[in-house]
mmCIF file of C-alpha atoms in Angstrom:
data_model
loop_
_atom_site.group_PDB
_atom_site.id
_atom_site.type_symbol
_atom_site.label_atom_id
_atom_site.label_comp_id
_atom_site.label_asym_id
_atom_site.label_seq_id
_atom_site.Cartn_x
_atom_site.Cartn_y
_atom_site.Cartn_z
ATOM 1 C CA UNK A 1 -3.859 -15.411 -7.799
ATOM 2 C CA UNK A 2 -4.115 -12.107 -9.747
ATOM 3 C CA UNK A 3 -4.043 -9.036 -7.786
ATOM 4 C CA UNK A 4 -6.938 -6.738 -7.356
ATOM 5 C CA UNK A 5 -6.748 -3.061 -7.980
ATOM 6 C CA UNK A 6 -8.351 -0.262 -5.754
ATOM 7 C CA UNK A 7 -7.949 3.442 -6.428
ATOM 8 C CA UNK A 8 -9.840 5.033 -3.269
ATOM 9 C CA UNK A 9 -10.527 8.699 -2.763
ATOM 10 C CA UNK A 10 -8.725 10.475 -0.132
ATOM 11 C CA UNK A 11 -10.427 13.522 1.839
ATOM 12 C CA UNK A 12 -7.803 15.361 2.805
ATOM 13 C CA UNK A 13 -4.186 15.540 3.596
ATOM 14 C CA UNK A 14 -2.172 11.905 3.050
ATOM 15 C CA UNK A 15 1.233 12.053 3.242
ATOM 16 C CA UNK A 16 1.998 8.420 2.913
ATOM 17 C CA UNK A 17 5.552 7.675 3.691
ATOM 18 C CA UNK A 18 5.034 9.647 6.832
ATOM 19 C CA UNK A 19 1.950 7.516 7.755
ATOM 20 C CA UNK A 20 3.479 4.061 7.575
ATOM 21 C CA UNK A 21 7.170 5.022 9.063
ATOM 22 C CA UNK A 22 5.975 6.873 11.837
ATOM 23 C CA UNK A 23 6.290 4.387 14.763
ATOM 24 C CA UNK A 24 2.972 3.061 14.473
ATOM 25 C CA UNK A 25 2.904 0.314 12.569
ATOM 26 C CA UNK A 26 6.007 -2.508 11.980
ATOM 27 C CA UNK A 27 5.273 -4.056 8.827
ATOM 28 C CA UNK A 28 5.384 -1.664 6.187
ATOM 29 C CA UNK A 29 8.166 -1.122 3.499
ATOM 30 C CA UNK A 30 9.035 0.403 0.013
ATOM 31 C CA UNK A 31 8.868 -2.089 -2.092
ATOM 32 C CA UNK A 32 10.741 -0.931 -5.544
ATOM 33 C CA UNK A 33 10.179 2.895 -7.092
ATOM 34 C CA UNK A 34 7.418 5.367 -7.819
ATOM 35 C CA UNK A 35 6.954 5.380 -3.951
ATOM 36 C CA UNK A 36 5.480 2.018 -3.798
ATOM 37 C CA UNK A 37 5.000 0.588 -0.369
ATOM 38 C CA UNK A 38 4.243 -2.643 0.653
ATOM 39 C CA UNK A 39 2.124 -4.123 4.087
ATOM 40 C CA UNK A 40 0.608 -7.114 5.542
ATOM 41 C CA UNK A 41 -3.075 -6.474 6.341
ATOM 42 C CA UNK A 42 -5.236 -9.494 7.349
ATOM 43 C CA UNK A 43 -4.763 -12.144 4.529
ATOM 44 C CA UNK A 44 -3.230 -10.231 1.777
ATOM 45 C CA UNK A 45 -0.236 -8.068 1.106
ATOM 46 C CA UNK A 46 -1.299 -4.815 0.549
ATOM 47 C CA UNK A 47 0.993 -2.631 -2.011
ATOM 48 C CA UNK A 48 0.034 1.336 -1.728
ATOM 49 C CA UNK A 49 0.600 4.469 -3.251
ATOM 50 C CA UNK A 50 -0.289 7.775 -3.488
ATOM 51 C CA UNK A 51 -1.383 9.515 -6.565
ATOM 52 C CA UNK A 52 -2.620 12.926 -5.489
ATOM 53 C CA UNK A 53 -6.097 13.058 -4.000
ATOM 54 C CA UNK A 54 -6.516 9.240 -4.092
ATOM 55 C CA UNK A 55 -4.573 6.103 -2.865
ATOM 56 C CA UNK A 56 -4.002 3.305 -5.722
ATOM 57 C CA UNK A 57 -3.785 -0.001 -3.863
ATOM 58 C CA UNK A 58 -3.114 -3.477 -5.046
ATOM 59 C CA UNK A 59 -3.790 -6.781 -3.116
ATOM 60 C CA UNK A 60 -2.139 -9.781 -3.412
ATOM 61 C CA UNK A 61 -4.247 -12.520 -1.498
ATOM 62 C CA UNK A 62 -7.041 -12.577 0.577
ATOM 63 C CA UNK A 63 -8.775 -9.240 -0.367
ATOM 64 C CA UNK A 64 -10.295 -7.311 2.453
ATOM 65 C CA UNK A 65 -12.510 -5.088 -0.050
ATOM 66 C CA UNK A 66 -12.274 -1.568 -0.562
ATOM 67 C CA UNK A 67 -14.532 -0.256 2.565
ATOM 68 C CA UNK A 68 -12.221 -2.311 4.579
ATOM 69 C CA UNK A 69 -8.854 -0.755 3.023
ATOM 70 C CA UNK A 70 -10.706 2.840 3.205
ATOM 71 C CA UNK A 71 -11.325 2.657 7.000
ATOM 72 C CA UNK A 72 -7.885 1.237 7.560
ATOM 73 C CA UNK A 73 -6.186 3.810 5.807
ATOM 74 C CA UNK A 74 -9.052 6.590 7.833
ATOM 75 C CA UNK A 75 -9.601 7.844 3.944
ATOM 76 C CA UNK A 76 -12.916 8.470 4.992
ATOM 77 C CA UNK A 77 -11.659 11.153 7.515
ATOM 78 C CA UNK A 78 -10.007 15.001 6.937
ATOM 79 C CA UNK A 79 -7.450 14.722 9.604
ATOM 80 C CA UNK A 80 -8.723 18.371 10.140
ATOM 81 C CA UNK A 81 -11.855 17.378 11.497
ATOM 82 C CA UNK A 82 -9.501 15.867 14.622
ATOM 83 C CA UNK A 83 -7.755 18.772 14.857
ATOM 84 C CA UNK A 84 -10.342 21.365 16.192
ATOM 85 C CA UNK A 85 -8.263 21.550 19.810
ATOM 86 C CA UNK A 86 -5.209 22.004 18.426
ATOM 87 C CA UNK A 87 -4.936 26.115 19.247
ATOM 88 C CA UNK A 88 -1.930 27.021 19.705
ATOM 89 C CA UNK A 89 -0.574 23.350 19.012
ATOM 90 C CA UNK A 90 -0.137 25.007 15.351
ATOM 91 C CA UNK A 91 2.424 27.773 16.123
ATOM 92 C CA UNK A 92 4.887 24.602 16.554
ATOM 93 C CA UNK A 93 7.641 24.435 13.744
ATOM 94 C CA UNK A 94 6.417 21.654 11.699
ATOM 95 C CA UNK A 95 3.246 20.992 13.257
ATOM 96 C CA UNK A 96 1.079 21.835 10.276
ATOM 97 C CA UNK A 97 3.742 20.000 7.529
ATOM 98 C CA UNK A 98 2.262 16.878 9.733
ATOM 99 C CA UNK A 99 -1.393 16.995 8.745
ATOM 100 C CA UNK A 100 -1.101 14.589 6.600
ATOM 101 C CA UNK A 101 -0.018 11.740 8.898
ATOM 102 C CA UNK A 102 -3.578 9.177 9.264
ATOM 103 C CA UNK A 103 -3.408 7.039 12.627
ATOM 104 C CA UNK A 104 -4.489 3.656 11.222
ATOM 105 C CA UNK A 105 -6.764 1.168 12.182
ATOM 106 C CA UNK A 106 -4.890 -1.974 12.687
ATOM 107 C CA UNK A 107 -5.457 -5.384 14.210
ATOM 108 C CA UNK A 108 -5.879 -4.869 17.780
ATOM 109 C CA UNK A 109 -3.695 -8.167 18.380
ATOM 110 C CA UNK A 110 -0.912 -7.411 15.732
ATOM 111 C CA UNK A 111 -0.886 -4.003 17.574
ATOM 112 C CA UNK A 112 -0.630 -5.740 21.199
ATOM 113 C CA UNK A 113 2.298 -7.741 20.001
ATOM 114 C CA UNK A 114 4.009 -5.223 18.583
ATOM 115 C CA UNK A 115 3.964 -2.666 21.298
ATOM 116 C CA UNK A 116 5.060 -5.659 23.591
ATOM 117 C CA UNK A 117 8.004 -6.143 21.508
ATOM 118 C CA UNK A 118 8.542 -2.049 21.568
ATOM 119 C CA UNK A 119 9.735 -2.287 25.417
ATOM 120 C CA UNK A 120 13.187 -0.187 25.130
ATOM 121 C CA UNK A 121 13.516 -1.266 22.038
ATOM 122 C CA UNK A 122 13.355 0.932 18.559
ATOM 123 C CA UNK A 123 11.505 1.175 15.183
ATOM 124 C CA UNK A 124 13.794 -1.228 13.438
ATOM 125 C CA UNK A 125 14.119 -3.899 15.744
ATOM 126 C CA UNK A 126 10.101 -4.133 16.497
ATOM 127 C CA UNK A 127 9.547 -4.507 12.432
ATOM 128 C CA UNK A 128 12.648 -7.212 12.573
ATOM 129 C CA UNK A 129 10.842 -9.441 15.569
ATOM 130 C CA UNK A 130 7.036 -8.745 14.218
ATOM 131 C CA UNK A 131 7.978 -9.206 10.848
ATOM 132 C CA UNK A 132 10.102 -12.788 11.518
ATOM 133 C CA UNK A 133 6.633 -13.717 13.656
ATOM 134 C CA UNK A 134 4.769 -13.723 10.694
ATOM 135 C CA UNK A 135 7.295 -15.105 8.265
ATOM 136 C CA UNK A 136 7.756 -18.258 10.292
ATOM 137 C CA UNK A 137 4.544 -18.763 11.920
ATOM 138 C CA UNK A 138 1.848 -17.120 9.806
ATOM 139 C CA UNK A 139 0.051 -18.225 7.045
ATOM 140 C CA UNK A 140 1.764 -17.845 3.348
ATOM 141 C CA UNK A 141 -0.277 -15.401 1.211
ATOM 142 C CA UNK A 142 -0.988 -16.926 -1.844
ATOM 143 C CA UNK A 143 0.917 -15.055 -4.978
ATOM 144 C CA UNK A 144 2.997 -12.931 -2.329
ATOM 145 C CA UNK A 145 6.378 -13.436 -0.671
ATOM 146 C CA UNK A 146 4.831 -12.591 2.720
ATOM 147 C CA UNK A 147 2.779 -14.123 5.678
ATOM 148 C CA UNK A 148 -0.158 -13.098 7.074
ATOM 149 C CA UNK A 149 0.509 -12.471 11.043
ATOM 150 C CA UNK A 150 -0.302 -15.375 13.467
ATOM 151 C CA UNK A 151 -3.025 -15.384 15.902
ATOM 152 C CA UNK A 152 -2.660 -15.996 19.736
ATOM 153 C CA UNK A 153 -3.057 -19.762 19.299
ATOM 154 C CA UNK A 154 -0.355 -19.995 16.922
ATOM 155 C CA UNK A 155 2.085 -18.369 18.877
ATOM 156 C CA UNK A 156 0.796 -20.047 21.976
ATOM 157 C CA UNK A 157 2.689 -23.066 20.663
ATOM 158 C CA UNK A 158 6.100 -21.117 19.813
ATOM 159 C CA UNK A 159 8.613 -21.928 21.758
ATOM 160 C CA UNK A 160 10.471 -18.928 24.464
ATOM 161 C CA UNK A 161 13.947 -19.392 22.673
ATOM 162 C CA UNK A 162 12.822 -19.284 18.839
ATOM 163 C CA UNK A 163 10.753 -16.274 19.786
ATOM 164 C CA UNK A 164 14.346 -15.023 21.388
ATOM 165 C CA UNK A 165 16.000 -16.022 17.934
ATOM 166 C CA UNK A 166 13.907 -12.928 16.141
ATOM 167 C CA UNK A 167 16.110 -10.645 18.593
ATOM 168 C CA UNK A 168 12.899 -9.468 20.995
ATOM 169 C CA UNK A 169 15.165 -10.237 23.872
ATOM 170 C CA UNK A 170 13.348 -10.119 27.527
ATOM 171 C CA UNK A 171 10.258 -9.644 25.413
ATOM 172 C CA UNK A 172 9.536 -13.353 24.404
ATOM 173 C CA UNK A 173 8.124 -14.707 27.814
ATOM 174 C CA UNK A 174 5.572 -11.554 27.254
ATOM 175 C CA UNK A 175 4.437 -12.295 23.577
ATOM 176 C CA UNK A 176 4.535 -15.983 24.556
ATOM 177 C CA UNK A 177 2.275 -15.182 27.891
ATOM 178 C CA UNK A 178 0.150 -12.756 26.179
ATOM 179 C CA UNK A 179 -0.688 -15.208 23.108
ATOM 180 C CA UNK A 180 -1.130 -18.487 25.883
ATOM 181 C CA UNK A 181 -3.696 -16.377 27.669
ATOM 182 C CA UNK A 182 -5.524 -15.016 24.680
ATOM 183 C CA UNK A 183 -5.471 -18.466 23.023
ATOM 184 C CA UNK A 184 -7.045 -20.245 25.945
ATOM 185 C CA UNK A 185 -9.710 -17.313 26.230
ATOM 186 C CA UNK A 186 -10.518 -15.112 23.563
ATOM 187 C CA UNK A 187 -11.101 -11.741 23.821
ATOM 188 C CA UNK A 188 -14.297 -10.056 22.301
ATOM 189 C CA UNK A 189 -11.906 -6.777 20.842
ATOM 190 C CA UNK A 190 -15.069 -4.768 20.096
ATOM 191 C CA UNK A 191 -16.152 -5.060 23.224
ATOM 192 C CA UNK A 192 -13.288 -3.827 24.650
ATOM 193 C CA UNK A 193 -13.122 -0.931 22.200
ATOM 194 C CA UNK A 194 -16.358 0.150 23.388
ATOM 195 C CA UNK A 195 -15.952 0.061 26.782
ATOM 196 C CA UNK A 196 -15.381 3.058 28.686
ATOM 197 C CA UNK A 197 -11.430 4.234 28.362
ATOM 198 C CA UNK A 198 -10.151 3.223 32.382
ATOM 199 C CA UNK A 199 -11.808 -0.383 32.067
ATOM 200 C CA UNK A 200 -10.292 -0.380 29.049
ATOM 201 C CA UNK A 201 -6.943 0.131 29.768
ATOM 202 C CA UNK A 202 -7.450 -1.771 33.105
ATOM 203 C CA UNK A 203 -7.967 -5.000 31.189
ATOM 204 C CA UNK A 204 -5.040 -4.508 28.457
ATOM 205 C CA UNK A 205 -3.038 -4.191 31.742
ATOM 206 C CA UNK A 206 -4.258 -7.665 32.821
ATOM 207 C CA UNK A 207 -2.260 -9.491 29.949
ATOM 208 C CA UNK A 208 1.950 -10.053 30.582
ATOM 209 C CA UNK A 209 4.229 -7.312 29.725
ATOM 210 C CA UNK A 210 1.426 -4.820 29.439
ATOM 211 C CA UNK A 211 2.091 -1.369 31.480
ATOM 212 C CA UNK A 212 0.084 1.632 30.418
ATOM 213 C CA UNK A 213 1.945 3.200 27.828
ATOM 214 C CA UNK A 214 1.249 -0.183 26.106
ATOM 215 C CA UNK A 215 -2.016 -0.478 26.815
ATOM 216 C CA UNK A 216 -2.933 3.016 25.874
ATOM 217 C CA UNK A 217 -0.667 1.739 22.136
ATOM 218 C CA UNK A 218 -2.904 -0.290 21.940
ATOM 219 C CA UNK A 219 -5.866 1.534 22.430
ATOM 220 C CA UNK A 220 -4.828 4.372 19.718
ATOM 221 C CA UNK A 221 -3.732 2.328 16.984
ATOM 222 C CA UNK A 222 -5.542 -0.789 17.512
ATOM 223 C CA UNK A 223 -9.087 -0.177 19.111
ATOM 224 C CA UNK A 224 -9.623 3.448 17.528
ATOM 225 C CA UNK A 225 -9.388 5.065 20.587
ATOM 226 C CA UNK A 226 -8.480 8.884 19.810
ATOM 227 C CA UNK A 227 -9.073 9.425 23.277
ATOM 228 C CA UNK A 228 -5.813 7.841 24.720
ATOM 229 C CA UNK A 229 -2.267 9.840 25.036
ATOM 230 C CA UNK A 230 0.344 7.179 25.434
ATOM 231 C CA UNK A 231 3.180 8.725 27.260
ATOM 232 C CA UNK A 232 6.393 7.809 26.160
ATOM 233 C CA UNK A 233 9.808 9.239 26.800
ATOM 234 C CA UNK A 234 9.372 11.419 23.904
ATOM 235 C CA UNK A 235 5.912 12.384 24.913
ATOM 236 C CA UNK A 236 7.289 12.942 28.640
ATOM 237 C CA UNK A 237 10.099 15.489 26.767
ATOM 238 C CA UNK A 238 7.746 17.224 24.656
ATOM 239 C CA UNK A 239 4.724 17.926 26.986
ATOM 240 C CA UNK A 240 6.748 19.082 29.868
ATOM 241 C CA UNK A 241 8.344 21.447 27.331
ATOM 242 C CA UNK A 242 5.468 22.616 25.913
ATOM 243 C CA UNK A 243 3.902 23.251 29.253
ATOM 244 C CA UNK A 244 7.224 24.777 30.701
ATOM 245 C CA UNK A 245 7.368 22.104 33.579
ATOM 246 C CA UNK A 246 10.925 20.318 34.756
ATOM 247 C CA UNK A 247 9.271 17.023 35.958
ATOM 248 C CA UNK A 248 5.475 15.628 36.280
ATOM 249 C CA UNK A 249 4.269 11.925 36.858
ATOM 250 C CA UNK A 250 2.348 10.861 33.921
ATOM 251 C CA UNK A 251 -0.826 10.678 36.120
ATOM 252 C CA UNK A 252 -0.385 14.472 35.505
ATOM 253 C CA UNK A 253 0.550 13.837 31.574
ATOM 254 C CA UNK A 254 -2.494 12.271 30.684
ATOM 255 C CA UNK A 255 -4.806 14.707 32.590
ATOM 256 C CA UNK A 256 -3.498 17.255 31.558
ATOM 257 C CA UNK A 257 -3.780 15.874 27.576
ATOM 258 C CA UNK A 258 -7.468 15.805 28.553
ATOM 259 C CA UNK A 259 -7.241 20.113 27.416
ATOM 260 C CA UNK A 260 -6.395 18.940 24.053
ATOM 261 C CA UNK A 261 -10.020 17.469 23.481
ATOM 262 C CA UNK A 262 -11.302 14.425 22.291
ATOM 263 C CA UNK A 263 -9.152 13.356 19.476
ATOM 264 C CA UNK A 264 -5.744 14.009 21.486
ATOM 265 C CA UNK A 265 -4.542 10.765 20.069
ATOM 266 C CA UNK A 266 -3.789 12.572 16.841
ATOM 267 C CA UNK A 267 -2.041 15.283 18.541
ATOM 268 C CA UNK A 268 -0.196 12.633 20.524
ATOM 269 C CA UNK A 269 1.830 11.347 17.671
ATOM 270 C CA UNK A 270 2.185 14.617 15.539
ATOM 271 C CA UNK A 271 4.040 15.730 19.022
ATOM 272 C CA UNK A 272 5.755 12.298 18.952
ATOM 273 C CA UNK A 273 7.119 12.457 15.931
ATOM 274 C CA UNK A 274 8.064 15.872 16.282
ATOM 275 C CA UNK A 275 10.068 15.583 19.310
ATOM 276 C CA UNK A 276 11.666 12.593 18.264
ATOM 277 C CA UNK A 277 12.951 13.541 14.800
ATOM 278 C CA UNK A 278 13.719 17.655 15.339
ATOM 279 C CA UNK A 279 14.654 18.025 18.933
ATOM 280 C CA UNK A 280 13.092 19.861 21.691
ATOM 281 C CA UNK A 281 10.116 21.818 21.745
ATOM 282 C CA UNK A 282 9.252 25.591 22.140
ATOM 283 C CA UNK A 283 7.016 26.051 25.257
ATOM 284 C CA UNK A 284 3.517 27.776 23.927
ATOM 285 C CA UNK A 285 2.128 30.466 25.071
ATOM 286 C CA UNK A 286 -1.497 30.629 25.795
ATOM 287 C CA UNK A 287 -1.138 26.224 26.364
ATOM 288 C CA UNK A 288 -3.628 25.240 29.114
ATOM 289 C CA UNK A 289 -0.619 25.051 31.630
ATOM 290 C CA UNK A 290 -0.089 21.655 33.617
ATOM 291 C CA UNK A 291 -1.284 21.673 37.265
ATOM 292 C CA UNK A 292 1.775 21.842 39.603
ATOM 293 C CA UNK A 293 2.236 18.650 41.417
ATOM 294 C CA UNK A 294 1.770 17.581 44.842
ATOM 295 C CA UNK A 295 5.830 18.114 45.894
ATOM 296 C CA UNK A 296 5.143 21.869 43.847
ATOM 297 C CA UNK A 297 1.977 22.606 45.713
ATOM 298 C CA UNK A 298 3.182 21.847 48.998
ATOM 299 C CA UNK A 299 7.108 23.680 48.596
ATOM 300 C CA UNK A 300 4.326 26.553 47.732
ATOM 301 C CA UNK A 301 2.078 26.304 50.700
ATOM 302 C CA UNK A 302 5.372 26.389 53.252
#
């Protein structure tokens, strides 16, 4: 099958690289030189690169079209337009070198299984275990090396110990569970992306393995939901710094990320990546400060 070519304009900041190593997404690669990288989307393998203010992109397979590839890639966004609560967020070493890092809009079930397999686990492993799910369960892309991902009622019929084989560990009985459920009953995903965010997140947490740092993963990178601030250890670290607190519940966290406005999602993994690749943050002045908790309030009152 010959590839087809797409060269898309880009409005705004794209720093590539950035985009698809960040944490948020487990299949990308380089693939060879001139800052090539290569992805499974859908059906086809999707090879990328950025050529100033546009994205060249060739697809091997199952082409998704280019209105598809543009909203997946959020070309049709200035990442500035999400960043009109960001205040003092900017004063941050490195915050503004970031601008240029898109949240993507994945497969809401590719997501799910990934952030399943992201319990304690890193960056590497998660693209190992993900990547091995589609290479022996999903469907060959024709005139490409790699599978499309499997859906629920494929894995449904995996067995626990070959998902253990891909090294995801105490993770398997979770995918496995997850898949099982969603193959016997479906879920309508843009349903659930519309739904209002606590019903939301409610019914992610219905499926196995799913707590709500997971849930809200999912939400953010899988449903579109800019609206969700996934706390993670490195989100823990960085807001209480920011915020000069020693210790909050993340009850606290994510009302308190409410401040940041409605696209906090954005600022939620600018500040993860930031806190997980330079170290500890400076606390901001002029920050809407974090309520003190209930212990804090109550050492106060006595």
């Amino acid at each position: 099958m010959k590839p087809r070519r797409h060269t898309l304009p880009v409005d705004g900041p794209l720093d590539l690289p950035l985009t698809l190593s960040c944490g948020q997404a487990f299949r990308w690669r380089p693939h060879g030189a001139n800052g090539l990288w290569s992805g499974g989307v859908g059906g086809a393998e999707i090879r990328a690169a950025s050529r100033g203010g546009w994205l060249d992109l060739e697809v091997v397979g199952r082409d998704p079209g280019a209105e598809s590839l543009r909203r997946y890639f959020r070309l049709d966004e200035n990442p500035e337009s999400h960043l009109t609560h960001a205040g003092e967020l900017r004063a941050i070493p490195g915050f503004t070198e970031l601008l240029g890092m898109r949240l993507l809009r994945q497969d809401p079930w590719e997501t799910l299984v990934s952030f399943i397999c992201s319990a304690a686990s890193n960056v590497r492993k998660i693209s190992g275990g993900v990547e091995g799910m589609a290479e022996r369960w999903g469907e060959a892309i024709p005139g490409s090396e790699r599978h499309s991902f499997p859906p629920p009622e494929r894995l449904a019929r995996v067995r626990e110990g070959d998902l253990r084989t891909l090294g995801i560990g105490f993770r398997a009985p979770y995918v496995l569970g997850a898949a099982r459920q969603l193959a016997r009953e479906p879920w309508d995903w843009a349903t659930l992306q519309r739904a209002p965010i606590e019903e939301a997140r409610a019914r992610l947490q219905e499926l196995p393995g799913v707590g709500p740092k997971i849930a809200d993963c999912v939400l953010l990178f899988g449903l579109d939901r800019l609206d969700t601030y996934p706390v993670d250890r490195w989100i823990r670290r960085a807001t209480l710094e920011l915020t000069s607190r020693r210790s909050a519940r993340d009850e606290e966290l994510e009302r308190w990320s409410r401040t940041l406005g409605p696209s906090r999602g954005y600022l939620q993994q600018i500040l993860f990546h930031l806190r997980r690749t330079r170290g500890p943050l400076p606390a901001v002045a002029g920050l809407s400060a974090m309520p003190a908790g209930p212990r804090a309030r109550k050492r106060k009152a006595s």
